[in-house]
Tab-separated table of C-alpha atoms in Angstrom:
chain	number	residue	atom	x	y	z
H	522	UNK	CA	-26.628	1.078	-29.330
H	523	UNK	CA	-30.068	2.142	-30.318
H	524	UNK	CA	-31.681	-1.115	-29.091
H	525	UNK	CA	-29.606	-1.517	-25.703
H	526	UNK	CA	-32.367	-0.688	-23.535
H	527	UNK	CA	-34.718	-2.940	-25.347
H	528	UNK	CA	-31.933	-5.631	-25.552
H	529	UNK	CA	-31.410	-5.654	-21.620
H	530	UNK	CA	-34.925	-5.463	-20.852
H	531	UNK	CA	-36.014	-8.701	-22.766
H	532	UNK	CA	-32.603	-10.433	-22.588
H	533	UNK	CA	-32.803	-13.869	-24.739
H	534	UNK	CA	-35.927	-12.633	-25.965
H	535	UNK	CA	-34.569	-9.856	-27.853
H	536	UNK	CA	-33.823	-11.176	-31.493
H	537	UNK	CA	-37.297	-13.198	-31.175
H	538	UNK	CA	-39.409	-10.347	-30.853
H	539	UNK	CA	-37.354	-7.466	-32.426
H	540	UNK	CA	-37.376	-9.827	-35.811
H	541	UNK	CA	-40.958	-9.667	-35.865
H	542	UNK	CA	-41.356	-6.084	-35.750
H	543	UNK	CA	-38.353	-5.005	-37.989
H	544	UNK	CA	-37.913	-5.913	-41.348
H	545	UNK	CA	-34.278	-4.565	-42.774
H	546	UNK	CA	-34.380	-4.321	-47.009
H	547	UNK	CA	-31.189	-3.202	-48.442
H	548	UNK	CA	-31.801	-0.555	-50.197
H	549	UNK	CA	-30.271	2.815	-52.299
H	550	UNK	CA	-32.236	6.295	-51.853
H	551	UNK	CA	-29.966	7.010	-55.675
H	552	UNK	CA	-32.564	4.916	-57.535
H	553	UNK	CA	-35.814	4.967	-57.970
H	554	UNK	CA	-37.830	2.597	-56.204
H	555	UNK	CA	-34.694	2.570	-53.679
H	556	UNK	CA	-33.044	-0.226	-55.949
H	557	UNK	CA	-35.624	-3.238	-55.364
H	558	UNK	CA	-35.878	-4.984	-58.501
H	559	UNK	CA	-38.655	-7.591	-56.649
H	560	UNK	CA	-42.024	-6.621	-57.521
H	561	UNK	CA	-43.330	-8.627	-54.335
H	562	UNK	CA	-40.981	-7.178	-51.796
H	563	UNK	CA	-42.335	-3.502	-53.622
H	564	UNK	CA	-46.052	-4.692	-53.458
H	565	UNK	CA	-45.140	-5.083	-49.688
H	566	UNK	CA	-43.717	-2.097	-48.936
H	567	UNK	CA	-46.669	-0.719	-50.539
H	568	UNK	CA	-49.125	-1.819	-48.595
H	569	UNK	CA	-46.921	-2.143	-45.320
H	570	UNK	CA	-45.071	1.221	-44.687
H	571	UNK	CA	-46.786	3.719	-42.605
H	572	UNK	CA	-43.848	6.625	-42.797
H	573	UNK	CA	-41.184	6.774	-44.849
H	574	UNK	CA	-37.728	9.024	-43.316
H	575	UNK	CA	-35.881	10.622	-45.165
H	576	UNK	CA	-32.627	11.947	-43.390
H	577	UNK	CA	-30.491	10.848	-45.812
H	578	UNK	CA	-28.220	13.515	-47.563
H	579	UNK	CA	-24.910	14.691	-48.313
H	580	UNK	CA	-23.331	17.204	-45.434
H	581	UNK	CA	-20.744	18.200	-46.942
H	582	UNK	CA	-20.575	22.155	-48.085
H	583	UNK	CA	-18.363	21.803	-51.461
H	584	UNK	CA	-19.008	18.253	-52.529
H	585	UNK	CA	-18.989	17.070	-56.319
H	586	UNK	CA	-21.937	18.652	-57.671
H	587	UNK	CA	-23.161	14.818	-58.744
H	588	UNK	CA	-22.808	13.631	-55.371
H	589	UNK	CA	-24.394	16.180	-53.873
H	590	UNK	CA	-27.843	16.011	-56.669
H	591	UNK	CA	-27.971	12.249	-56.368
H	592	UNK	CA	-27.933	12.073	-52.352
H	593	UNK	CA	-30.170	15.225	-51.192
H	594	UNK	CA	-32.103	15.580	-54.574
H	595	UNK	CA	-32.455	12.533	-56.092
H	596	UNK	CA	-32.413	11.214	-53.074
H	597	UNK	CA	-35.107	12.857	-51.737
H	598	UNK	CA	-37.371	12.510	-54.793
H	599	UNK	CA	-37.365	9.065	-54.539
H	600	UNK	CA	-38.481	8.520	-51.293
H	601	UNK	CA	-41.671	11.467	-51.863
H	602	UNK	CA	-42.057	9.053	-55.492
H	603	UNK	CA	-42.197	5.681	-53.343
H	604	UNK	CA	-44.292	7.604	-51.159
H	605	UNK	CA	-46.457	8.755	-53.685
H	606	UNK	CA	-47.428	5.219	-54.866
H	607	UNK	CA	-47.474	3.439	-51.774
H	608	UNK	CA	-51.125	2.868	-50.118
H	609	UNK	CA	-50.708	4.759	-46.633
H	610	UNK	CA	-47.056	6.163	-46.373
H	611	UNK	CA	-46.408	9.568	-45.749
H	612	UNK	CA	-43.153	10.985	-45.645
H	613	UNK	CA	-40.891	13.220	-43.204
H	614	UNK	CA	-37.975	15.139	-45.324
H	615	UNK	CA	-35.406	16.236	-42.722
H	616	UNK	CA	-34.592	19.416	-43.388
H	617	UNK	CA	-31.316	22.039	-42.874
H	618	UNK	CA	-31.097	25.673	-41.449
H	619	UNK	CA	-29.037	26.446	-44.079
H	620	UNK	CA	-31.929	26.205	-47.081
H	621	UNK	CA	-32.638	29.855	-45.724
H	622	UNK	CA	-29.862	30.869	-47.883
H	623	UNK	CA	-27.324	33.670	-47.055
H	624	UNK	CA	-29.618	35.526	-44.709
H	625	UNK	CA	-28.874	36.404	-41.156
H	626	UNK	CA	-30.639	37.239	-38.103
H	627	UNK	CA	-34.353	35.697	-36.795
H	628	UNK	CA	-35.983	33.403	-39.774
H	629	UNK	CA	-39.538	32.160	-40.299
H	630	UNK	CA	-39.837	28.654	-40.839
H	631	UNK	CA	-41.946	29.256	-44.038
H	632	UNK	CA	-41.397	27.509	-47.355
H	633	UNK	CA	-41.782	29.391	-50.178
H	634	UNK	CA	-41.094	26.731	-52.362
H	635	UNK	CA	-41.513	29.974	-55.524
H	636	UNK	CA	-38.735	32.103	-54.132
H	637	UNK	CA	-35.076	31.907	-54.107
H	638	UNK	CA	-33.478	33.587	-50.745
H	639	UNK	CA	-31.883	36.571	-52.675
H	640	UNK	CA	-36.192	37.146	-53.569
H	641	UNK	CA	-36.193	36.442	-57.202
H	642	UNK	CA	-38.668	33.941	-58.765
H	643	UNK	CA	-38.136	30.748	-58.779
H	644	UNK	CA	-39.330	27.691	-60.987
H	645	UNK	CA	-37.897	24.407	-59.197
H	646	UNK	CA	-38.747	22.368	-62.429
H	647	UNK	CA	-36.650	25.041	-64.975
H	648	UNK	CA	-33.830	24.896	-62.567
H	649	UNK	CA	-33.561	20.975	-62.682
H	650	UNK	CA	-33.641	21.016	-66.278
H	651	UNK	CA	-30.766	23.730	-66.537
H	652	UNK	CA	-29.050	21.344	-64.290
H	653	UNK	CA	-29.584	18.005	-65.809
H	654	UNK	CA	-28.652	20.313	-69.026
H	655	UNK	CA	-25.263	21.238	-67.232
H	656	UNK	CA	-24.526	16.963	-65.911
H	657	UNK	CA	-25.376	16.026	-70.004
H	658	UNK	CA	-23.175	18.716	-71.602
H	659	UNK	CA	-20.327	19.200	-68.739
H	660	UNK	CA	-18.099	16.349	-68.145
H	661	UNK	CA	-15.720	17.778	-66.159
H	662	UNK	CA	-16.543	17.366	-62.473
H	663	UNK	CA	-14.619	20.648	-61.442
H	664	UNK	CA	-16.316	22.621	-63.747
H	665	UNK	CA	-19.944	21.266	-63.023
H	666	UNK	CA	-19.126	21.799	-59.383
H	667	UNK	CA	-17.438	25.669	-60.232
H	668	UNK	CA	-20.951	26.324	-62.352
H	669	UNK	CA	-23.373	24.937	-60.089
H	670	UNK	CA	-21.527	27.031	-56.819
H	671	UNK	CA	-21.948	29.494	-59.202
H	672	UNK	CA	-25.493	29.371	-59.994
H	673	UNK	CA	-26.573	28.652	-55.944
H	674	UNK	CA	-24.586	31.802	-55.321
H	675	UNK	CA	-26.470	33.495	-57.528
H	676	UNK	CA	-29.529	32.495	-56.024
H	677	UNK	CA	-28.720	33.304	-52.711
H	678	UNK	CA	-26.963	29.833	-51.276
H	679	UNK	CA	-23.446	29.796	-50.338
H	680	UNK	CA	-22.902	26.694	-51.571
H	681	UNK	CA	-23.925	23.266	-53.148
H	682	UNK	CA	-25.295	21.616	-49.784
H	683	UNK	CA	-27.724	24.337	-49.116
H	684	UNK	CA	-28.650	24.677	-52.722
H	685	UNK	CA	-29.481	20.943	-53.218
H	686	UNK	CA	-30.784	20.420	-49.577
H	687	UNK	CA	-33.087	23.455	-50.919
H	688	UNK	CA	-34.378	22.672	-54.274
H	689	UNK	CA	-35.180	18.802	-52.796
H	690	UNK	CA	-37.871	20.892	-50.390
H	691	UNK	CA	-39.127	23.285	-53.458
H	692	UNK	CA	-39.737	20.076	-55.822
H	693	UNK	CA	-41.239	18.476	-52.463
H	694	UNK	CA	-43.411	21.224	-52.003
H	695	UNK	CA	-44.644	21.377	-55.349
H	696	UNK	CA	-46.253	17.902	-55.485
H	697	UNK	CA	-49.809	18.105	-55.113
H	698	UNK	CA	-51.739	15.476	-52.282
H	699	UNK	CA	-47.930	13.910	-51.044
H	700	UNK	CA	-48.385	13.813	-47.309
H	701	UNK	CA	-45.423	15.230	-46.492
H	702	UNK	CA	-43.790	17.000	-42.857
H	703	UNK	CA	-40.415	18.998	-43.627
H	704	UNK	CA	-38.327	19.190	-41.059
């Protein structure tokens, strides 16, 4: 439906010229380098992409706490990463309200990639390592899922989504010369 306007207005025309402009690579925002195993196809992209979008993510308020780190996290990395190496990319991270934690009323859009809504400190790179401590040690999904609610709670999320969705735009924040719009 997103290319109706452009499909009536060249008519037979359409797949000819939209083929030149848009190149569709399978791909999964889970893994690094999305997936692509082809060192050509990555040399490409390198050299090729402009801007790199990442709306991608899990919406989903109490998800399993892996499914939940892989999409908006992991996700997320790997798209600043591929941006990171590539020649000219930059990168817009869409963003959520709900990273502003469990506050109310009129908020700034400021990042303060250093400070957890409830106002306590905040080291992005100590929390993933407590986490990828917590996904080595705790195989039970319920309980990963129980402890990490927990631990965004205690922060000042009311749940997983805004907690991931969050600590995605603190580790984002945090790498020096990415390009980078959050929004």
């Amino acid at each position: 439906p997103v290319f109706e306007i452009l499909r009536q207005k060249l008519g037979d025309r359409f797949l000819e010229e939209i083929s030149q402009k848009i190149c569709v690579i399978e791909g999964d925002l889970s893994r690094s380098n999305f997936g692509i195993d082809s060192e050509s196809v990555l040399s490409t992209l390198d050299r090729e992409v402009d801007l790199v979008i990442n709306a991608a993510g899990l919406v989903s308020f109490h998800p399993k706490f892996l499914d939940a780190w892989n999409a908006n996290v992991q996700g997320a990395i790997h798209a600043a990463q591929f941006v990171q190496r590539a020649s000219k990319a930059a990168l817009l991270h869409v963003s959520t309200c709900y990273v502003s934690g469990n506050a109310s009323g009129v908020m700034r859009e400021e990042l303060h990639p250093d400070r957890a809504p409830n106002g306590r400190p905040l080291d992005v790179f100590q929390e993933f390592e407590q986490i990828k401590e917590w996904i080595r040690t705790i195989k039970n999904t319920e309980e990963l899922k129980r402890k990490t609610q927990e631990r965004a709670e205690s922060w000042g999320w009311p749940n997983i989504y805004a907690y991931t969705k969050a600590l995605s735009e603190f580790w984002i924040a945090r790498q020096s010369g990415l390009p980078v719009v959050i929004f």
